[in-house]
Amino acid sequence: MSEKIKLMSHLVAGYPTDELALTAARALVSGGADMLEIQLPFSDPSADGPAIQEACTKVLSRNYRTQDGLNFIEQLHKEFPEIPIYIMSYGSLVYTPGVAAFCKKAAHAGVKGMIIPDLPFDNDEGLTQACKDNGMENIPVAAPSMAPERLAKLANAGFEHIYAALRAGITGSKTTIDENTTKFLTAVGQGKSKVLGGFGITTGEQAKSLAPFVDAVVAGSVFVRIITEHQNDSQALAKAIEAKAREITNM
């Protein structure tokens, strides 16, 4: 067996219930996930494909609030204090209560950093500073559609991590790792930020192709689909999630 691949796994907080989401998180950790990216459900998740959009809609139909998501994260952090937890959400959810106030609450829940795709690194409403003030990091998102000069500016802006979206569009559909992908990832990492590469990663084969160019592989929709498929059988859900995580991490 070759070297383990580092995995950041994505879950929607509270999907389909908090208890089943916890079951999935435990299975991800058992399967080798190194980091957890927890999405706070949002009504119009513009970067997400159908699997995650439907998960968000289902959770929100229970009148699930941002504080419920933070409570879920706090429970996860207490159970797995050694696993870094990152919030993924959208700008209005952070901006509405005030960026500084939101970051303070997130840090209190045990969050290590924020991934907010629609707040660009050079116009982030004070997110990077608010994260620093609360002992967290902001992880900006780089996309292949960025102009080379702007991508170079981001790569050299001193962020600890940069999330590299491997293609334009929405998450979930399969991504091909080709020469253009690796050139893009090399450009993202030119300033020595650690690169997190995701969007459409569903197989161990993809992860192996990606691993030499990133600090960690990000996978999300694949796990959300497994949760949807097995939501009526928690044991089957846990088994399938752990098996897929092991496949992706090469454990």
PDB file of C-alpha atoms in Angstrom:
ATOM      1  CA  MET A   1       0.000   0.000   0.000  1.00  0.00           C
ATOM      2  CA  SER A   2       1.383   3.377  -0.983  1.00  0.00           C
ATOM      3  CA  GLU A   3       1.333   6.484   1.175  1.00  0.00           C
ATOM      4  CA  LYS A   4      -1.958   7.618   2.707  1.00  0.00           C
ATOM      5  CA  ILE A   5      -3.613  10.537   0.920  1.00  0.00           C
ATOM      6  CA  LYS A   6      -4.675  13.453   3.100  1.00  0.00           C
ATOM      7  CA  LEU A   7      -8.442  14.056   2.935  1.00  0.00           C
ATOM      8  CA  MET A   8     -10.646  17.016   3.730  1.00  0.00           C
ATOM      9  CA  SER A   9     -14.177  15.618   3.716  1.00  0.00           C
ATOM     10  CA  HIS A  10     -17.285  17.729   3.296  1.00  0.00           C
ATOM     11  CA  LEU A  11     -20.564  17.281   5.182  1.00  0.00           C
ATOM     12  CA  VAL A  12     -23.735  19.359   5.370  1.00  0.00           C
ATOM     13  CA  ALA A  13     -24.487  20.126   9.034  1.00  0.00           C
ATOM     14  CA  GLY A  14     -27.656  18.387  10.169  1.00  0.00           C
ATOM     15  CA  TYR A  15     -28.149  16.271   7.034  1.00  0.00           C
ATOM     16  CA  PRO A  16     -30.418  14.382   7.089  1.00  0.00           C
ATOM     17  CA  THR A  17     -30.519  14.643  10.899  1.00  0.00           C
ATOM     18  CA  ASP A  18     -27.878  15.740  13.387  1.00  0.00           C
ATOM     19  CA  GLU A  19     -27.522  12.162  14.626  1.00  0.00           C
ATOM     20  CA  LEU A  20     -26.976  10.708  11.146  1.00  0.00           C
ATOM     21  CA  ALA A  21     -24.618  13.557  10.278  1.00  0.00           C
ATOM     22  CA  LEU A  22     -22.612  12.648  13.399  1.00  0.00           C
ATOM     23  CA  THR A  23     -22.642   8.996  12.334  1.00  0.00           C
ATOM     24  CA  ALA A  24     -21.258  10.047   8.942  1.00  0.00           C
ATOM     25  CA  ALA A  25     -18.583  12.256  10.536  1.00  0.00           C
ATOM     26  CA  ARG A  26     -17.450   9.418  12.807  1.00  0.00           C
ATOM     27  CA  ALA A  27     -17.225   7.098   9.796  1.00  0.00           C
ATOM     28  CA  LEU A  28     -15.207   9.671   7.854  1.00  0.00           C
ATOM     29  CA  VAL A  29     -12.708   9.970  10.700  1.00  0.00           C
ATOM     30  CA  SER A  30     -12.518   6.162  10.971  1.00  0.00           C
ATOM     31  CA  GLY A  31     -11.909   6.041   7.225  1.00  0.00           C
ATOM     32  CA  GLY A  32      -8.948   8.399   7.457  1.00  0.00           C
ATOM     33  CA  ALA A  33     -10.339  11.908   7.002  1.00  0.00           C
ATOM     34  CA  ASP A  34      -7.767  14.410   8.274  1.00  0.00           C
ATOM     35  CA  MET A  35     -10.007  17.509   8.183  1.00  0.00           C
ATOM     36  CA  LEU A  36     -13.749  18.086   8.215  1.00  0.00           C
ATOM     37  CA  GLU A  37     -15.344  20.779   6.067  1.00  0.00           C
ATOM     38  CA  ILE A  38     -18.805  21.390   7.518  1.00  0.00           C
ATOM     39  CA  GLN A  39     -21.263  23.269   5.343  1.00  0.00           C
ATOM     40  CA  LEU A  40     -23.811  25.478   7.046  1.00  0.00           C
ATOM     41  CA  PRO A  41     -27.030  24.927   5.043  1.00  0.00           C
ATOM     42  CA  PHE A  42     -27.866  27.828   2.758  1.00  0.00           C
ATOM     43  CA  SER A  43     -30.940  28.504   0.639  1.00  0.00           C
ATOM     44  CA  ASP A  44     -29.068  29.324  -2.572  1.00  0.00           C
ATOM     45  CA  PRO A  45     -25.737  27.455  -2.567  1.00  0.00           C
ATOM     46  CA  SER A  46     -24.409  28.747  -5.899  1.00  0.00           C
ATOM     47  CA  ALA A  47     -21.242  26.617  -6.022  1.00  0.00           C
ATOM     48  CA  ASP A  48     -22.936  23.334  -5.106  1.00  0.00           C
ATOM     49  CA  GLY A  49     -24.371  20.638  -7.315  1.00  0.00           C
ATOM     50  CA  PRO A  50     -27.732  18.859  -6.925  1.00  0.00           C
ATOM     51  CA  ALA A  51     -26.682  16.464  -4.134  1.00  0.00           C
ATOM     52  CA  ILE A  52     -25.579  19.243  -1.782  1.00  0.00           C
ATOM     53  CA  GLN A  53     -28.355  21.637  -2.854  1.00  0.00           C
ATOM     54  CA  GLU A  54     -30.983  19.015  -2.007  1.00  0.00           C
ATOM     55  CA  ALA A  55     -29.288  18.255   1.321  1.00  0.00           C
ATOM     56  CA  CYS A  56     -29.333  21.956   2.230  1.00  0.00           C
ATOM     57  CA  THR A  57     -33.006  22.237   1.267  1.00  0.00           C
ATOM     58  CA  LYS A  58     -33.943  19.240   3.396  1.00  0.00           C
ATOM     59  CA  VAL A  59     -32.111  20.550   6.462  1.00  0.00           C
ATOM     60  CA  LEU A  60     -33.546  24.058   6.082  1.00  0.00           C
ATOM     61  CA  SER A  61     -37.067  22.592   5.862  1.00  0.00           C
ATOM     62  CA  ARG A  62     -36.643  21.658   9.542  1.00  0.00           C
ATOM     63  CA  ASN A  63     -36.150  25.363  10.398  1.00  0.00           C
ATOM     64  CA  TYR A  64     -32.486  24.623  10.975  1.00  0.00           C
ATOM     65  CA  ARG A  65     -30.612  27.777  11.956  1.00  0.00           C
ATOM     66  CA  THR A  66     -26.977  28.859  11.799  1.00  0.00           C
ATOM     67  CA  GLN A  67     -26.709  28.352  15.562  1.00  0.00           C
ATOM     68  CA  ASP A  68     -27.887  24.747  15.133  1.00  0.00           C
ATOM     69  CA  GLY A  69     -25.018  24.219  12.698  1.00  0.00           C
ATOM     70  CA  LEU A  70     -22.540  25.765  15.130  1.00  0.00           C
ATOM     71  CA  ASN A  71     -23.885  23.540  17.924  1.00  0.00           C
ATOM     72  CA  PHE A  72     -23.346  20.520  15.649  1.00  0.00           C
ATOM     73  CA  ILE A  73     -19.768  21.644  14.960  1.00  0.00           C
ATOM     74  CA  GLU A  74     -19.128  22.172  18.671  1.00  0.00           C
ATOM     75  CA  GLN A  75     -20.264  18.615  19.372  1.00  0.00           C
ATOM     76  CA  LEU A  76     -17.957  17.309  16.635  1.00  0.00           C
ATOM     77  CA  HIS A  77     -15.028  19.334  17.982  1.00  0.00           C
ATOM     78  CA  LYS A  78     -15.521  17.943  21.489  1.00  0.00           C
ATOM     79  CA  GLU A  79     -15.587  14.383  20.130  1.00  0.00           C
ATOM     80  CA  PHE A  80     -12.630  14.850  17.747  1.00  0.00           C
ATOM     81  CA  PRO A  81     -10.503  17.707  19.160  1.00  0.00           C
ATOM     82  CA  GLU A  82      -7.540  16.611  17.045  1.00  0.00           C
ATOM     83  CA  ILE A  83      -9.436  16.966  13.717  1.00  0.00           C
ATOM     84  CA  PRO A  84      -9.411  20.508  12.268  1.00  0.00           C
ATOM     85  CA  ILE A  85     -12.932  21.671  11.394  1.00  0.00           C
ATOM     86  CA  TYR A  86     -13.586  24.287   8.728  1.00  0.00           C
ATOM     87  CA  ILE A  87     -16.884  26.032   8.007  1.00  0.00           C
ATOM     88  CA  MET A  88     -17.953  26.233   4.390  1.00  0.00           C
ATOM     89  CA  SER A  89     -20.814  28.611   3.653  1.00  0.00           C
ATOM     90  CA  TYR A  90     -21.750  31.754   1.750  1.00  0.00           C
ATOM     91  CA  GLY A  91     -21.149  35.437   2.297  1.00  0.00           C
ATOM     92  CA  SER A  92     -24.617  36.557   3.352  1.00  0.00           C
ATOM     93  CA  LEU A  93     -24.712  34.031   6.192  1.00  0.00           C
ATOM     94  CA  VAL A  94     -21.496  35.491   7.573  1.00  0.00           C
ATOM     95  CA  TYR A  95     -22.178  39.121   6.695  1.00  0.00           C
ATOM     96  CA  THR A  96     -25.742  39.392   8.050  1.00  0.00           C
ATOM     97  CA  PRO A  97     -24.873  38.984  11.770  1.00  0.00           C
ATOM     98  CA  GLY A  98     -21.606  40.891  11.252  1.00  0.00           C
ATOM     99  CA  VAL A  99     -18.382  39.245  10.086  1.00  0.00           C
ATOM    100  CA  ALA A 100     -16.541  39.820  13.371  1.00  0.00           C
ATOM    101  CA  ALA A 101     -19.480  38.551  15.464  1.00  0.00           C
ATOM    102  CA  PHE A 102     -19.874  35.464  13.284  1.00  0.00           C
ATOM    103  CA  CYS A 103     -16.164  34.618  13.456  1.00  0.00           C
ATOM    104  CA  LYS A 104     -16.187  34.972  17.242  1.00  0.00           C
ATOM    105  CA  LYS A 105     -19.061  32.461  17.515  1.00  0.00           C
ATOM    106  CA  ALA A 106     -17.419  30.094  15.047  1.00  0.00           C
ATOM    107  CA  ALA A 107     -14.139  30.128  16.964  1.00  0.00           C
ATOM    108  CA  HIS A 108     -16.015  29.451  20.202  1.00  0.00           C
ATOM    109  CA  ALA A 109     -17.530  26.347  18.552  1.00  0.00           C
ATOM    110  CA  GLY A 110     -14.046  25.028  17.736  1.00  0.00           C
ATOM    111  CA  VAL A 111     -13.763  26.083  14.099  1.00  0.00           C
ATOM    112  CA  LYS A 112     -10.224  26.363  12.698  1.00  0.00           C
ATOM    113  CA  GLY A 113     -11.045  28.279   9.539  1.00  0.00           C
ATOM    114  CA  MET A 114     -13.588  29.592   7.041  1.00  0.00           C
ATOM    115  CA  ILE A 115     -14.189  28.741   3.375  1.00  0.00           C
ATOM    116  CA  ILE A 116     -16.595  31.296   1.864  1.00  0.00           C
ATOM    117  CA  PRO A 117     -16.469  30.950  -1.959  1.00  0.00           C
ATOM    118  CA  ASP A 118     -18.389  34.135  -2.779  1.00  0.00           C
ATOM    119  CA  LEU A 119     -16.144  36.400  -0.671  1.00  0.00           C
ATOM    120  CA  PRO A 120     -13.055  36.909  -2.895  1.00  0.00           C
ATOM    121  CA  PHE A 121      -9.676  37.210  -1.209  1.00  0.00           C
ATOM    122  CA  ASP A 122      -9.240  40.877  -2.167  1.00  0.00           C
ATOM    123  CA  ASN A 123     -12.785  41.985  -1.273  1.00  0.00           C
ATOM    124  CA  ASP A 124     -13.705  39.793   1.689  1.00  0.00           C
ATOM    125  CA  GLU A 125     -15.693  42.194   3.915  1.00  0.00           C
ATOM    126  CA  GLY A 126     -12.995  41.899   6.594  1.00  0.00           C
ATOM    127  CA  LEU A 127     -13.188  38.097   6.842  1.00  0.00           C
ATOM    128  CA  THR A 128      -9.444  37.439   6.790  1.00  0.00           C
ATOM    129  CA  GLN A 129      -8.817  39.923   9.597  1.00  0.00           C
ATOM    130  CA  ALA A 130     -11.787  38.690  11.648  1.00  0.00           C
ATOM    131  CA  CYS A 131     -10.481  35.138  11.335  1.00  0.00           C
ATOM    132  CA  LYS A 132      -7.018  36.218  12.515  1.00  0.00           C
ATOM    133  CA  ASP A 133      -8.543  38.133  15.429  1.00  0.00           C
ATOM    134  CA  ASN A 134     -10.237  34.923  16.568  1.00  0.00           C
ATOM    135  CA  GLY A 135      -7.383  32.481  16.039  1.00  0.00           C
ATOM    136  CA  MET A 136      -8.751  31.078  12.790  1.00  0.00           C
ATOM    137  CA  GLU A 137      -7.734  31.248   9.133  1.00  0.00           C
ATOM    138  CA  ASN A 138      -9.613  32.333   6.038  1.00  0.00           C
ATOM    139  CA  ILE A 139      -9.182  29.906   3.145  1.00  0.00           C
ATOM    140  CA  PRO A 140      -9.833  31.723  -0.141  1.00  0.00           C
ATOM    141  CA  VAL A 141     -10.996  29.877  -3.239  1.00  0.00           C
ATOM    142  CA  ALA A 142      -9.029  29.832  -6.494  1.00  0.00           C
ATOM    143  CA  ALA A 143     -10.712  28.868  -9.764  1.00  0.00           C
ATOM    144  CA  PRO A 144      -9.225  27.969 -13.167  1.00  0.00           C
ATOM    145  CA  SER A 145     -11.160  30.895 -14.664  1.00  0.00           C
ATOM    146  CA  MET A 146      -9.088  33.464 -12.707  1.00  0.00           C
ATOM    147  CA  ALA A 147      -6.811  35.700 -14.757  1.00  0.00           C
ATOM    148  CA  PRO A 148      -3.149  34.639 -14.371  1.00  0.00           C
ATOM    149  CA  GLU A 149      -2.179  37.975 -12.767  1.00  0.00           C
ATOM    150  CA  ARG A 150      -4.966  37.720 -10.189  1.00  0.00           C
ATOM    151  CA  LEU A 151      -4.182  34.079  -9.458  1.00  0.00           C
ATOM    152  CA  ALA A 152      -0.528  35.013  -8.894  1.00  0.00           C
ATOM    153  CA  LYS A 153      -1.623  37.794  -6.522  1.00  0.00           C
ATOM    154  CA  LEU A 154      -3.721  35.304  -4.528  1.00  0.00           C
ATOM    155  CA  ALA A 155      -0.978  32.674  -4.525  1.00  0.00           C
ATOM    156  CA  ASN A 156       1.480  35.166  -3.076  1.00  0.00           C
ATOM    157  CA  ALA A 157      -0.868  36.823  -0.559  1.00  0.00           C
ATOM    158  CA  GLY A 158       0.403  34.727   2.361  1.00  0.00           C
ATOM    159  CA  PHE A 159      -2.615  32.508   3.072  1.00  0.00           C
ATOM    160  CA  GLU A 160      -1.839  29.271   4.930  1.00  0.00           C
ATOM    161  CA  HIS A 161      -4.215  27.307   2.687  1.00  0.00           C
ATOM    162  CA  ILE A 162      -5.905  27.996  -0.643  1.00  0.00           C
ATOM    163  CA  TYR A 163      -8.870  25.949  -1.829  1.00  0.00           C
ATOM    164  CA  ALA A 164      -8.392  25.135  -5.516  1.00  0.00           C
ATOM    165  CA  ALA A 165     -11.684  24.452  -7.309  1.00  0.00           C
ATOM    166  CA  LEU A 166     -10.535  22.051  -9.995  1.00  0.00           C
ATOM    167  CA  ARG A 167     -12.961  23.317 -12.618  1.00  0.00           C
ATOM    168  CA  ALA A 168     -15.584  25.964 -13.192  1.00  0.00           C
ATOM    169  CA  GLY A 169     -19.263  25.338 -12.464  1.00  0.00           C
ATOM    170  CA  ILE A 170     -20.793  23.400  -9.584  1.00  0.00           C
ATOM    171  CA  THR A 171     -19.635  20.534  -7.401  1.00  0.00           C
ATOM    172  CA  GLY A 172     -20.654  16.945  -7.862  1.00  0.00           C
ATOM    173  CA  SER A 173     -20.106  16.025 -11.510  1.00  0.00           C
ATOM    174  CA  LYS A 174     -16.949  14.081 -12.233  1.00  0.00           C
ATOM    175  CA  THR A 175     -13.674  15.946 -12.668  1.00  0.00           C
ATOM    176  CA  THR A 176     -10.879  14.849 -14.983  1.00  0.00           C
ATOM    177  CA  ILE A 177      -7.341  15.393 -13.678  1.00  0.00           C
ATOM    178  CA  ASP A 178      -5.324  16.442 -16.736  1.00  0.00           C
ATOM    179  CA  GLU A 179      -2.350  18.613 -17.681  1.00  0.00           C
ATOM    180  CA  ASN A 180      -4.418  21.798 -17.386  1.00  0.00           C
ATOM    181  CA  THR A 181      -5.443  20.761 -13.864  1.00  0.00           C
ATOM    182  CA  THR A 182      -1.870  20.198 -12.747  1.00  0.00           C
ATOM    183  CA  LYS A 183      -0.699  23.499 -14.294  1.00  0.00           C
ATOM    184  CA  PHE A 184      -3.458  25.302 -12.417  1.00  0.00           C
ATOM    185  CA  LEU A 185      -2.557  23.607  -9.120  1.00  0.00           C
ATOM    186  CA  THR A 186       1.112  24.461  -9.593  1.00  0.00           C
ATOM    187  CA  ALA A 187       0.136  28.108 -10.134  1.00  0.00           C
ATOM    188  CA  VAL A 188      -2.041  28.093  -7.000  1.00  0.00           C
ATOM    189  CA  GLY A 189       0.839  26.732  -4.932  1.00  0.00           C
ATOM    190  CA  GLN A 190       3.564  29.010  -6.315  1.00  0.00           C
ATOM    191  CA  GLY A 191       3.552  31.199  -3.186  1.00  0.00           C
ATOM    192  CA  LYS A 192       3.965  28.179  -0.878  1.00  0.00           C
ATOM    193  CA  SER A 193       0.374  28.167   0.438  1.00  0.00           C
ATOM    194  CA  LYS A 194      -0.891  24.637   1.081  1.00  0.00           C
ATOM    195  CA  VAL A 195      -3.336  23.676  -1.658  1.00  0.00           C
ATOM    196  CA  LEU A 196      -6.633  21.919  -0.985  1.00  0.00           C
ATOM    197  CA  GLY A 197      -7.938  20.471  -4.259  1.00  0.00           C
ATOM    198  CA  GLY A 198     -11.555  19.546  -4.804  1.00  0.00           C
ATOM    199  CA  PHE A 199     -14.713  19.636  -7.003  1.00  0.00           C
ATOM    200  CA  GLY A 200     -15.991  16.340  -8.322  1.00  0.00           C
ATOM    201  CA  ILE A 201     -13.588  13.940  -6.570  1.00  0.00           C
ATOM    202  CA  THR A 202     -15.394  10.600  -6.254  1.00  0.00           C
ATOM    203  CA  THR A 203     -12.782   7.845  -6.623  1.00  0.00           C
ATOM    204  CA  GLY A 204      -9.482   6.701  -5.219  1.00  0.00           C
ATOM    205  CA  GLU A 205      -8.036   6.816  -8.739  1.00  0.00           C
ATOM    206  CA  GLN A 206      -8.770  10.551  -8.994  1.00  0.00           C
ATOM    207  CA  ALA A 207      -7.322  11.141  -5.533  1.00  0.00           C
ATOM    208  CA  LYS A 208      -4.076   9.363  -6.461  1.00  0.00           C
ATOM    209  CA  SER A 209      -3.751  11.508  -9.603  1.00  0.00           C
ATOM    210  CA  LEU A 210      -4.356  14.666  -7.583  1.00  0.00           C
ATOM    211  CA  ALA A 211      -2.321  13.877  -4.457  1.00  0.00           C
ATOM    212  CA  PRO A 212       1.162  14.850  -5.751  1.00  0.00           C
ATOM    213  CA  PHE A 213      -0.063  18.398  -6.450  1.00  0.00           C
ATOM    214  CA  VAL A 214      -2.050  19.188  -3.287  1.00  0.00           C
ATOM    215  CA  ASP A 215      -1.694  19.122   0.478  1.00  0.00           C
ATOM    216  CA  ALA A 216      -5.115  17.469   0.749  1.00  0.00           C
ATOM    217  CA  VAL A 217      -7.831  16.160  -1.545  1.00  0.00           C
ATOM    218  CA  VAL A 218     -11.325  17.526  -0.906  1.00  0.00           C
ATOM    219  CA  ALA A 219     -14.373  15.308  -1.433  1.00  0.00           C
ATOM    220  CA  GLY A 220     -17.968  16.181  -0.644  1.00  0.00           C
ATOM    221  CA  SER A 221     -20.830  15.332  -2.986  1.00  0.00           C
ATOM    222  CA  VAL A 222     -19.738  11.693  -3.078  1.00  0.00           C
ATOM    223  CA  PHE A 223     -20.308  11.426   0.687  1.00  0.00           C
ATOM    224  CA  VAL A 224     -23.577  13.369   0.596  1.00  0.00           C
ATOM    225  CA  ARG A 225     -24.902  10.955  -2.033  1.00  0.00           C
ATOM    226  CA  ILE A 226     -23.945   7.960   0.143  1.00  0.00           C
ATOM    227  CA  ILE A 227     -25.748   9.536   3.121  1.00  0.00           C
ATOM    228  CA  THR A 228     -28.852  10.093   0.974  1.00  0.00           C
ATOM    229  CA  GLU A 229     -28.774   6.511  -0.272  1.00  0.00           C
ATOM    230  CA  HIS A 230     -28.418   4.967   3.204  1.00  0.00           C
ATOM    231  CA  GLN A 231     -30.300   7.450   5.396  1.00  0.00           C
ATOM    232  CA  ASN A 232     -32.722   4.761   6.548  1.00  0.00           C
ATOM    233  CA  ASP A 233     -29.953   2.421   7.754  1.00  0.00           C
ATOM    234  CA  SER A 234     -27.324   4.055   9.957  1.00  0.00           C
ATOM    235  CA  GLN A 235     -25.087   0.966  10.044  1.00  0.00           C
ATOM    236  CA  ALA A 236     -25.023   0.695   6.248  1.00  0.00           C
ATOM    237  CA  LEU A 237     -24.432   4.443   6.040  1.00  0.00           C
ATOM    238  CA  ALA A 238     -21.420   4.280   8.361  1.00  0.00           C
ATOM    239  CA  LYS A 239     -19.968   1.264   6.564  1.00  0.00           C
ATOM    240  CA  ALA A 240     -20.325   2.825   3.102  1.00  0.00           C
ATOM    241  CA  ILE A 241     -18.923   6.210   4.185  1.00  0.00           C
ATOM    242  CA  GLU A 242     -15.906   4.632   5.866  1.00  0.00           C
ATOM    243  CA  ALA A 243     -15.228   2.403   2.846  1.00  0.00           C
ATOM    244  CA  LYS A 244     -15.338   5.347   0.440  1.00  0.00           C
ATOM    245  CA  ALA A 245     -13.093   7.448   2.700  1.00  0.00           C
ATOM    246  CA  ARG A 246     -10.603   4.558   2.853  1.00  0.00           C
ATOM    247  CA  GLU A 247     -10.693   4.272  -0.936  1.00  0.00           C
ATOM    248  CA  ILE A 248      -9.970   7.981  -1.381  1.00  0.00           C
ATOM    249  CA  THR A 249      -7.264   8.124   1.301  1.00  0.00           C
ATOM    250  CA  ASN A 250      -5.677   4.906   0.008  1.00  0.00           C
ATOM    251  CA  MET A 251      -5.852   3.316   3.479  1.00  0.00           C
TER     252      MET A 251
END
